[in-house]
């Protein structure tokens, strides 16, 4: 037995069971109501968003706008139940399989799912650099977390993502520096009465959908309570330089699959800059860096390596 989503495609039963349990807690007869709705034959058919397809001549900025429209059409998930389980420690190939599943099921998503989907839909844009940006904010005694996919094309920065707030997701690639992009997000948070506390920046993600590399989510962790405004800007630009040096003169981050015979772990992690290899006590007080572990093995559970 299986359930179907709004497009009539099969969905794993455990996902819907979790949703029914959540509905049952809020509405005692929620499952019965849902079954009546699903069994109704006179309901209008809900259109499924179409995955964007591009011509080779389509400019990158137009492609990014189309990807963002598709993410927006999936809509934000307000149900309180996460439809897709995302483990950040999974290799890129496993996350790309999950992104493909998202496009088939066409269910509402949240910010982390939008980042994975954004990586999947921009994999063929090899001149585009992608990296995760995480935010931690404070409002009314509570802390909130959000994540978007930072992009860099032609030296201009932008972002893809989804949020309850329009100003906290898509940013066209028009910002001259990474600090300008982050400051724009900070101002958007300020308009929502949120105070930005931390920013976590990852490194560029490989364009190889079959890569066994793990996404580096937290290469730089910047605590705004410990940084002056100028130090914050300098650390952001330092991270931007780190990404440029890591990529070099190529059109995109190198794929670890080329060196898989030499080392199963990511070759990029083994080439960390000297200041990243320092112990925690030796790091710069102005910004926190995530230590590299060249011997860490990727999480290979639940998928098979493609050959």
Tab-separated table of N, CA, C and O in Angstrom, residues 1-100:
chain	number	residue	atom	x	y	z
A	1	UNK	N	0.841	-1.209	0.000
A	1	UNK	CA	0.000	0.000	0.000
A	1	UNK	C	0.867	1.246	0.000
A	1	UNK	O	1.957	1.282	0.558
A	2	UNK	N	0.368	2.313	-0.645
A	2	UNK	CA	1.107	3.564	-0.667
A	2	UNK	C	0.113	4.707	-0.728
A	2	UNK	O	-1.071	4.530	-1.046
A	3	UNK	N	0.589	5.885	-0.410
A	3	UNK	CA	-0.198	7.100	-0.527
A	3	UNK	C	0.282	7.870	-1.732
A	3	UNK	O	1.319	7.566	-2.304
A	4	UNK	N	-0.492	8.880	-2.133
A	4	UNK	CA	-0.110	9.702	-3.271
A	4	UNK	C	-0.077	11.152	-2.822
A	4	UNK	O	-0.769	11.560	-1.891
A	5	UNK	N	0.768	11.940	-3.508
A	5	UNK	CA	0.843	13.362	-3.194
A	5	UNK	C	-0.130	14.119	-4.073
A	5	UNK	O	-0.972	13.540	-4.768
A	6	UNK	N	0.018	15.459	-4.095
A	6	UNK	CA	-0.958	16.253	-4.833
A	6	UNK	C	-0.861	16.050	-6.334
A	6	UNK	O	-1.774	16.414	-7.067
A	7	UNK	N	0.221	15.439	-6.796
A	7	UNK	CA	0.345	15.176	-8.218
A	7	UNK	C	0.003	13.747	-8.598
A	7	UNK	O	0.166	13.348	-9.738
A	8	UNK	N	-0.467	12.942	-7.640
A	8	UNK	CA	-0.829	11.571	-7.936
A	8	UNK	C	0.329	10.620	-7.942
A	8	UNK	O	0.185	9.464	-8.332
A	9	UNK	N	1.525	11.062	-7.492
A	9	UNK	CA	2.691	10.198	-7.466
A	9	UNK	C	2.788	9.490	-6.123
A	9	UNK	O	2.394	10.038	-5.089
A	10	UNK	N	3.285	8.254	-6.086
A	10	UNK	CA	3.375	7.522	-4.819
A	10	UNK	C	4.361	8.150	-3.858
A	10	UNK	O	5.398	8.658	-4.250
A	11	UNK	N	4.029	8.104	-2.587
A	11	UNK	CA	4.875	8.635	-1.524
A	11	UNK	C	5.031	7.557	-0.473
A	11	UNK	O	4.101	6.800	-0.194
A	12	UNK	N	6.206	7.448	0.121
A	12	UNK	CA	6.443	6.460	1.162
A	12	UNK	C	5.429	6.611	2.285
A	12	UNK	O	5.147	7.708	2.761
A	13	UNK	N	4.878	5.487	2.712
A	13	UNK	CA	3.848	5.502	3.743
A	13	UNK	C	4.334	6.095	5.054
A	13	UNK	O	3.597	6.854	5.694
A	14	UNK	N	5.565	5.821	5.524
A	14	UNK	CA	5.984	6.398	6.801
A	14	UNK	C	5.917	7.912	6.843
A	14	UNK	O	5.596	8.496	7.870
A	15	UNK	N	6.187	8.591	5.708
A	15	UNK	CA	6.115	10.050	5.685
A	15	UNK	C	4.709	10.517	6.002
A	15	UNK	O	4.499	11.425	6.810
A	16	UNK	N	3.709	9.890	5.374
A	16	UNK	CA	2.329	10.292	5.606
A	16	UNK	C	1.834	9.839	6.975
A	16	UNK	O	1.014	10.515	7.591
A	17	UNK	N	2.337	8.720	7.480
A	17	UNK	CA	1.962	8.314	8.823
A	17	UNK	C	2.394	9.358	9.846
A	17	UNK	O	1.654	9.662	10.788
A	18	UNK	N	3.586	9.916	9.670
A	18	UNK	CA	4.041	10.959	10.584
A	18	UNK	C	3.123	12.164	10.504
A	18	UNK	O	2.799	12.783	11.521
A	19	UNK	N	2.677	12.494	9.297
A	19	UNK	CA	1.797	13.638	9.139
A	19	UNK	C	0.449	13.382	9.798
A	19	UNK	O	-0.114	14.235	10.469
A	20	UNK	N	-0.089	12.159	9.629
A	20	UNK	CA	-1.389	11.850	10.237
A	20	UNK	C	-1.299	11.903	11.758
A	20	UNK	O	-2.238	12.343	12.422
A	21	UNK	N	-0.203	11.434	12.322
A	21	UNK	CA	-0.057	11.503	13.779
A	21	UNK	C	-0.057	12.941	14.251
A	21	UNK	O	-0.651	13.275	15.274
A	22	UNK	N	0.619	13.800	13.492
A	22	UNK	CA	0.646	15.214	13.862
A	22	UNK	C	-0.751	15.812	13.745
A	22	UNK	O	-1.186	16.565	14.624
A	23	UNK	N	-1.471	15.510	12.666
A	23	UNK	CA	-2.830	16.019	12.486
A	23	UNK	C	-3.728	15.511	13.598
A	23	UNK	O	-4.568	16.248	14.133
A	24	UNK	N	-3.541	14.243	13.989
A	24	UNK	CA	-4.381	13.666	15.036
A	24	UNK	C	-4.216	14.354	16.369
A	24	UNK	O	-5.170	14.441	17.156
A	25	UNK	N	-3.010	14.847	16.646
A	25	UNK	CA	-2.802	15.549	17.915
A	25	UNK	C	-3.528	16.895	17.930
A	25	UNK	O	-3.985	17.350	18.969
A	26	UNK	N	-3.617	17.533	16.771
A	26	UNK	CA	-4.267	18.840	16.700
A	26	UNK	C	-5.778	18.692	16.540
A	26	UNK	O	-6.551	19.421	17.164
A	27	UNK	N	-6.187	17.766	15.715
A	27	UNK	CA	-7.608	17.556	15.419
A	27	UNK	C	-7.927	16.078	15.632
A	27	UNK	O	-7.443	15.224	14.891
A	28	UNK	N	-8.754	15.727	16.648
A	28	UNK	CA	-9.029	14.307	16.938
A	28	UNK	C	-9.575	13.531	15.750
A	28	UNK	O	-9.324	12.343	15.616
A	29	UNK	N	-10.307	14.185	14.879
A	29	UNK	CA	-10.877	13.514	13.711
A	29	UNK	C	-10.131	13.900	12.433
A	29	UNK	O	-10.654	13.747	11.333
A	30	UNK	N	-8.902	14.378	12.629
A	30	UNK	CA	-8.162	14.867	11.470
A	30	UNK	C	-7.899	13.809	10.421
A	30	UNK	O	-8.018	14.056	9.228
A	31	UNK	N	-7.548	12.579	10.859
A	31	UNK	CA	-7.267	11.520	9.894
A	31	UNK	C	-8.510	11.154	9.097
A	31	UNK	O	-8.441	10.931	7.882
A	32	UNK	N	-9.659	11.118	9.773
A	32	UNK	CA	-10.902	10.795	9.076
A	32	UNK	C	-11.235	11.876	8.047
A	32	UNK	O	-11.648	11.579	6.912
A	33	UNK	N	-11.031	13.136	8.435
A	33	UNK	CA	-11.278	14.231	7.499
A	33	UNK	C	-10.338	14.142	6.308
A	33	UNK	O	-10.749	14.324	5.150
A	34	UNK	N	-9.076	13.838	6.580
A	34	UNK	CA	-8.104	13.732	5.492
A	34	UNK	C	-8.462	12.595	4.544
A	34	UNK	O	-8.329	12.726	3.320
A	35	UNK	N	-8.912	11.468	5.084
A	35	UNK	CA	-9.297	10.337	4.233
A	35	UNK	C	-10.489	10.688	3.354
A	35	UNK	O	-10.548	10.298	2.186
A	36	UNK	N	-11.448	11.456	3.899
A	36	UNK	CA	-12.605	11.859	3.080
A	36	UNK	C	-12.169	12.782	1.948
A	36	UNK	O	-12.669	12.680	0.825
A	37	UNK	N	-11.217	13.665	2.268
A	37	UNK	CA	-10.744	14.580	1.225
A	37	UNK	C	-9.998	13.815	0.140
A	37	UNK	O	-10.201	14.030	-1.058
A	38	UNK	N	-9.141	12.870	0.559
A	38	UNK	CA	-8.369	12.105	-0.413
A	38	UNK	C	-9.250	11.219	-1.261
A	38	UNK	O	-8.933	10.909	-2.412
A	39	UNK	N	-10.390	10.793	-0.698
A	39	UNK	CA	-11.277	9.919	-1.454
A	39	UNK	C	-12.273	10.651	-2.328
A	39	UNK	O	-12.996	10.019	-3.102
A	40	UNK	N	-12.325	11.971	-2.221
A	40	UNK	CA	-13.282	12.737	-3.022
A	40	UNK	C	-12.853	12.768	-4.482
A	40	UNK	O	-11.680	12.973	-4.790
A	41	UNK	N	-13.834	12.547	-5.366
A	41	UNK	CA	-13.537	12.486	-6.796
A	41	UNK	C	-13.764	13.814	-7.503
A	41	UNK	O	-13.381	13.970	-8.669
A	42	UNK	N	-14.405	14.767	-6.845
A	42	UNK	CA	-14.766	16.023	-7.506
A	42	UNK	C	-13.839	17.175	-7.167
A	42	UNK	O	-14.140	18.324	-7.470
A	43	UNK	N	-12.709	16.874	-6.536
A	43	UNK	CA	-11.779	17.940	-6.182
A	43	UNK	C	-10.977	18.385	-7.403
A	43	UNK	O	-10.620	17.566	-8.247
A	44	UNK	N	-10.702	19.687	-7.523
A	44	UNK	CA	-9.902	20.152	-8.672
A	44	UNK	C	-8.472	19.630	-8.572
A	44	UNK	O	-7.929	19.459	-7.480
A	45	UNK	N	-7.870	19.363	-9.712
A	45	UNK	CA	-6.501	18.873	-9.756
A	45	UNK	C	-5.537	20.021	-9.513
A	45	UNK	O	-5.594	21.062	-10.160
A	46	UNK	N	-4.648	19.832	-8.542
A	46	UNK	CA	-3.677	20.869	-8.199
A	46	UNK	C	-2.469	20.742	-9.130
A	46	UNK	O	-1.891	19.660	-9.253
A	47	UNK	N	-2.096	21.818	-9.792
A	47	UNK	CA	-0.957	21.721	-10.731
A	47	UNK	C	0.354	21.451	-10.000
A	47	UNK	O	0.569	21.901	-8.878
A	48	UNK	N	1.234	20.684	-10.635
A	48	UNK	CA	2.563	20.390	-10.101
A	48	UNK	C	3.555	21.358	-10.725
A	48	UNK	O	3.592	21.495	-11.947
A	49	UNK	N	4.362	22.031	-9.917
A	49	UNK	CA	5.385	22.923	-10.492
A	49	UNK	C	6.331	22.151	-11.410
A	49	UNK	O	6.740	21.027	-11.108
A	50	UNK	N	6.667	22.751	-12.518
A	50	UNK	CA	7.566	22.119	-13.486
A	50	UNK	C	9.005	22.470	-13.169
A	50	UNK	O	9.341	23.638	-12.939
A	51	UNK	N	9.869	21.444	-13.166
A	51	UNK	CA	11.295	21.669	-12.943
A	51	UNK	C	11.837	22.499	-14.106
A	51	UNK	O	11.612	22.165	-15.273
A	52	UNK	N	12.528	23.581	-13.838
A	52	UNK	CA	13.009	24.450	-14.923
A	52	UNK	C	14.021	23.746	-15.824
A	52	UNK	O	14.883	23.010	-15.353
A	53	UNK	N	13.864	23.967	-17.120
A	53	UNK	CA	14.785	23.442	-18.135
A	53	UNK	C	15.343	24.638	-18.906
A	53	UNK	O	14.595	25.532	-19.296
A	54	UNK	N	16.646	24.647	-19.125
A	54	UNK	CA	17.287	25.822	-19.702
A	54	UNK	C	17.930	25.494	-21.040
A	54	UNK	O	18.421	24.389	-21.268
A	55	UNK	N	17.934	26.494	-21.912
A	55	UNK	CA	18.710	26.429	-23.138
A	55	UNK	C	20.165	26.777	-22.815
A	55	UNK	O	20.443	27.507	-21.857
A	56	UNK	N	21.105	26.247	-23.586
A	56	UNK	CA	22.524	26.569	-23.314
A	56	UNK	C	22.819	28.060	-23.324
A	56	UNK	O	23.745	28.520	-22.656
A	57	UNK	N	22.029	28.834	-24.074
A	57	UNK	CA	22.284	30.269	-24.181
A	57	UNK	C	21.630	31.081	-23.059
A	57	UNK	O	21.839	32.297	-22.993
A	58	UNK	N	20.855	30.431	-22.180
A	58	UNK	CA	20.168	31.169	-21.117
A	58	UNK	C	21.183	31.710	-20.109
A	58	UNK	O	21.980	30.944	-19.561
A	59	UNK	N	21.190	33.023	-19.857
A	59	UNK	CA	22.162	33.594	-18.903
A	59	UNK	C	21.953	33.032	-17.493
A	59	UNK	O	20.835	32.681	-17.104
A	60	UNK	N	23.030	32.978	-16.735
A	60	UNK	CA	22.972	32.447	-15.377
A	60	UNK	C	21.985	33.217	-14.499
A	60	UNK	O	21.203	32.598	-13.769
A	61	UNK	N	21.967	34.550	-14.503
A	61	UNK	CA	20.988	35.253	-13.667
A	61	UNK	C	19.545	34.850	-13.960
A	61	UNK	O	18.738	34.724	-13.028
A	62	UNK	N	19.215	34.650	-15.243
A	62	UNK	CA	17.858	34.211	-15.579
A	62	UNK	C	17.604	32.793	-15.082
A	62	UNK	O	16.492	32.466	-14.641
A	63	UNK	N	18.605	31.940	-15.125
A	63	UNK	CA	18.444	30.581	-14.604
A	63	UNK	C	18.181	30.612	-13.100
A	63	UNK	O	17.348	29.858	-12.590
A	64	UNK	N	18.921	31.470	-12.394
A	64	UNK	CA	18.730	31.563	-10.947
A	64	UNK	C	17.323	32.039	-10.612
A	64	UNK	O	16.698	31.546	-9.661
A	65	UNK	N	16.809	32.988	-11.370
A	65	UNK	CA	15.436	33.459	-11.144
A	65	UNK	C	14.433	32.333	-11.370
A	65	UNK	O	13.468	32.188	-10.613
A	66	UNK	N	14.672	31.511	-12.400
A	66	UNK	CA	13.769	30.399	-12.673
A	66	UNK	C	13.831	29.348	-11.567
A	66	UNK	O	12.806	28.790	-11.168
A	67	UNK	N	15.035	29.064	-11.075
A	67	UNK	CA	15.180	28.112	-9.963
A	67	UNK	C	14.453	28.627	-8.730
A	67	UNK	O	13.752	27.886	-8.039
A	68	UNK	N	14.596	29.926	-8.449
A	68	UNK	CA	13.924	30.498	-7.287
A	68	UNK	C	12.405	30.455	-7.449
A	68	UNK	O	11.680	30.192	-6.484
A	69	UNK	N	11.901	30.700	-8.652
A	69	UNK	CA	10.457	30.617	-8.888
A	69	UNK	C	9.949	29.208	-8.608
A	69	UNK	O	8.877	29.022	-8.009
A	70	UNK	N	10.725	28.210	-9.045
A	70	UNK	CA	10.322	26.826	-8.810
A	70	UNK	C	10.290	26.520	-7.308
A	70	UNK	O	9.335	25.912	-6.810
A	71	UNK	N	11.319	26.940	-6.580
A	71	UNK	CA	11.343	26.716	-5.138
A	71	UNK	C	10.160	27.409	-4.472
A	71	UNK	O	9.507	26.858	-3.580
A	72	UNK	N	9.852	28.615	-4.919
A	72	UNK	CA	8.731	29.354	-4.351
A	72	UNK	C	7.395	28.676	-4.654
A	72	UNK	O	6.487	28.654	-3.812
A	73	UNK	N	7.271	28.102	-5.858
A	73	UNK	CA	6.018	27.435	-6.236
A	73	UNK	C	5.740	26.187	-5.409
A	73	UNK	O	4.587	25.787	-5.248
A	74	UNK	N	6.790	25.566	-4.893
A	74	UNK	CA	6.583	24.419	-4.012
A	74	UNK	C	5.930	24.835	-2.698
A	74	UNK	O	5.305	24.016	-2.022
A	75	UNK	N	6.101	26.086	-2.327
A	75	UNK	CA	5.527	26.718	-1.141
A	75	UNK	C	6.252	26.303	0.136
A	75	UNK	O	6.864	25.233	0.213
A	76	UNK	N	6.136	27.184	1.119
A	76	UNK	CA	6.762	26.933	2.421
A	76	UNK	C	5.906	25.945	3.212
A	76	UNK	O	4.678	26.005	3.203
A	77	UNK	N	6.567	25.041	3.905
A	77	UNK	CA	5.882	24.007	4.680
A	77	UNK	C	5.483	24.569	6.049
A	77	UNK	O	6.316	24.701	6.945
A	78	UNK	N	4.204	24.866	6.221
A	78	UNK	CA	3.691	25.395	7.489
A	78	UNK	C	3.039	24.312	8.344
A	78	UNK	O	2.460	24.627	9.380
A	79	UNK	N	3.121	23.053	7.951
A	79	UNK	CA	2.380	21.999	8.644
A	79	UNK	C	2.976	21.633	9.993
A	79	UNK	O	2.296	21.059	10.832
A	80	UNK	N	4.266	21.922	10.205
A	80	UNK	CA	4.925	21.489	11.426
A	80	UNK	C	5.542	20.110	11.308
A	80	UNK	O	6.214	19.640	12.230
A	81	UNK	N	5.312	19.427	10.190
A	81	UNK	CA	5.886	18.109	9.927
A	81	UNK	C	6.857	18.213	8.761
A	81	UNK	O	6.495	18.717	7.700
A	82	UNK	N	8.088	17.765	8.953
A	82	UNK	CA	9.075	17.794	7.879
A	82	UNK	C	8.895	16.565	7.009
A	82	UNK	O	8.959	15.437	7.487
A	83	UNK	N	8.661	16.773	5.720
A	83	UNK	CA	8.375	15.673	4.805
A	83	UNK	C	9.627	14.928	4.365
A	83	UNK	O	9.545	13.783	3.943
A	84	UNK	N	10.784	15.600	4.408
A	84	UNK	CA	12.013	14.974	3.927
A	84	UNK	C	13.062	15.054	5.033
A	84	UNK	O	13.342	16.127	5.561
A	85	UNK	N	13.644	13.908	5.369
A	85	UNK	CA	14.664	13.855	6.410
A	85	UNK	C	16.030	14.141	5.785
A	85	UNK	O	16.502	13.386	4.934
A	86	UNK	N	16.653	15.214	6.219
A	86	UNK	CA	17.940	15.622	5.669
A	86	UNK	C	19.001	15.524	6.750
A	86	UNK	O	18.911	16.189	7.776
A	87	UNK	N	19.994	14.680	6.514
A	87	UNK	CA	21.140	14.557	7.407
A	87	UNK	C	22.310	15.280	6.753
A	87	UNK	O	22.766	14.905	5.677
A	88	UNK	N	22.791	16.302	7.430
A	88	UNK	CA	23.866	17.106	6.858
A	88	UNK	C	25.145	16.314	6.647
A	88	UNK	O	25.992	16.708	5.844
A	89	UNK	N	25.309	15.203	7.377
A	89	UNK	CA	26.533	14.410	7.255
A	89	UNK	C	26.515	13.477	6.046
A	89	UNK	O	27.530	12.856	5.739
A	90	UNK	N	25.396	13.389	5.345
A	90	UNK	CA	25.331	12.502	4.177
A	90	UNK	C	26.216	13.031	3.048
A	90	UNK	O	26.352	14.251	2.870
A	91	UNK	N	26.794	12.160	2.255
A	91	UNK	CA	27.560	12.606	1.086
A	91	UNK	C	26.660	13.323	0.096
A	91	UNK	O	25.433	13.163	0.099
A	92	UNK	N	27.273	14.100	-0.765
A	92	UNK	CA	26.523	14.901	-1.718
A	92	UNK	C	25.637	14.043	-2.616
A	92	UNK	O	24.504	14.420	-2.923
A	93	UNK	N	26.114	12.871	-3.022
A	93	UNK	CA	25.330	12.030	-3.920
A	93	UNK	C	24.011	11.599	-3.276
A	93	UNK	O	22.968	11.558	-3.937
A	94	UNK	N	24.032	11.300	-1.978
A	94	UNK	CA	22.800	10.931	-1.291
A	94	UNK	C	21.833	12.096	-1.182
A	94	UNK	O	20.614	11.930	-1.331
A	95	UNK	N	22.351	13.292	-0.932
A	95	UNK	CA	21.493	14.468	-0.850
A	95	UNK	C	20.893	14.815	-2.205
A	95	UNK	O	19.752	15.289	-2.287
A	96	UNK	N	21.630	14.560	-3.290
A	96	UNK	CA	21.095	14.826	-4.619
A	96	UNK	C	19.977	13.829	-4.966
A	96	UNK	O	19.019	14.183	-5.647
A	97	UNK	N	20.099	12.591	-4.501
A	97	UNK	CA	19.009	11.636	-4.679
A	97	UNK	C	17.758	12.112	-3.950
A	97	UNK	O	16.633	11.969	-4.446
A	98	UNK	N	17.948	12.684	-2.771
A	98	UNK	CA	16.819	13.208	-2.011
A	98	UNK	C	16.199	14.409	-2.714
A	98	UNK	O	14.970	14.565	-2.732
A	99	UNK	N	17.030	15.261	-3.315
A	99	UNK	CA	16.508	16.414	-4.053
A	99	UNK	C	15.676	15.963	-5.251
A	99	UNK	O	14.636	16.564	-5.555
A	100	UNK	N	16.116	14.901	-5.920
A	100	UNK	CA	15.340	14.368	-7.042
A	100	UNK	C	13.974	13.882	-6.560
A	100	UNK	O	12.954	14.058	-7.232
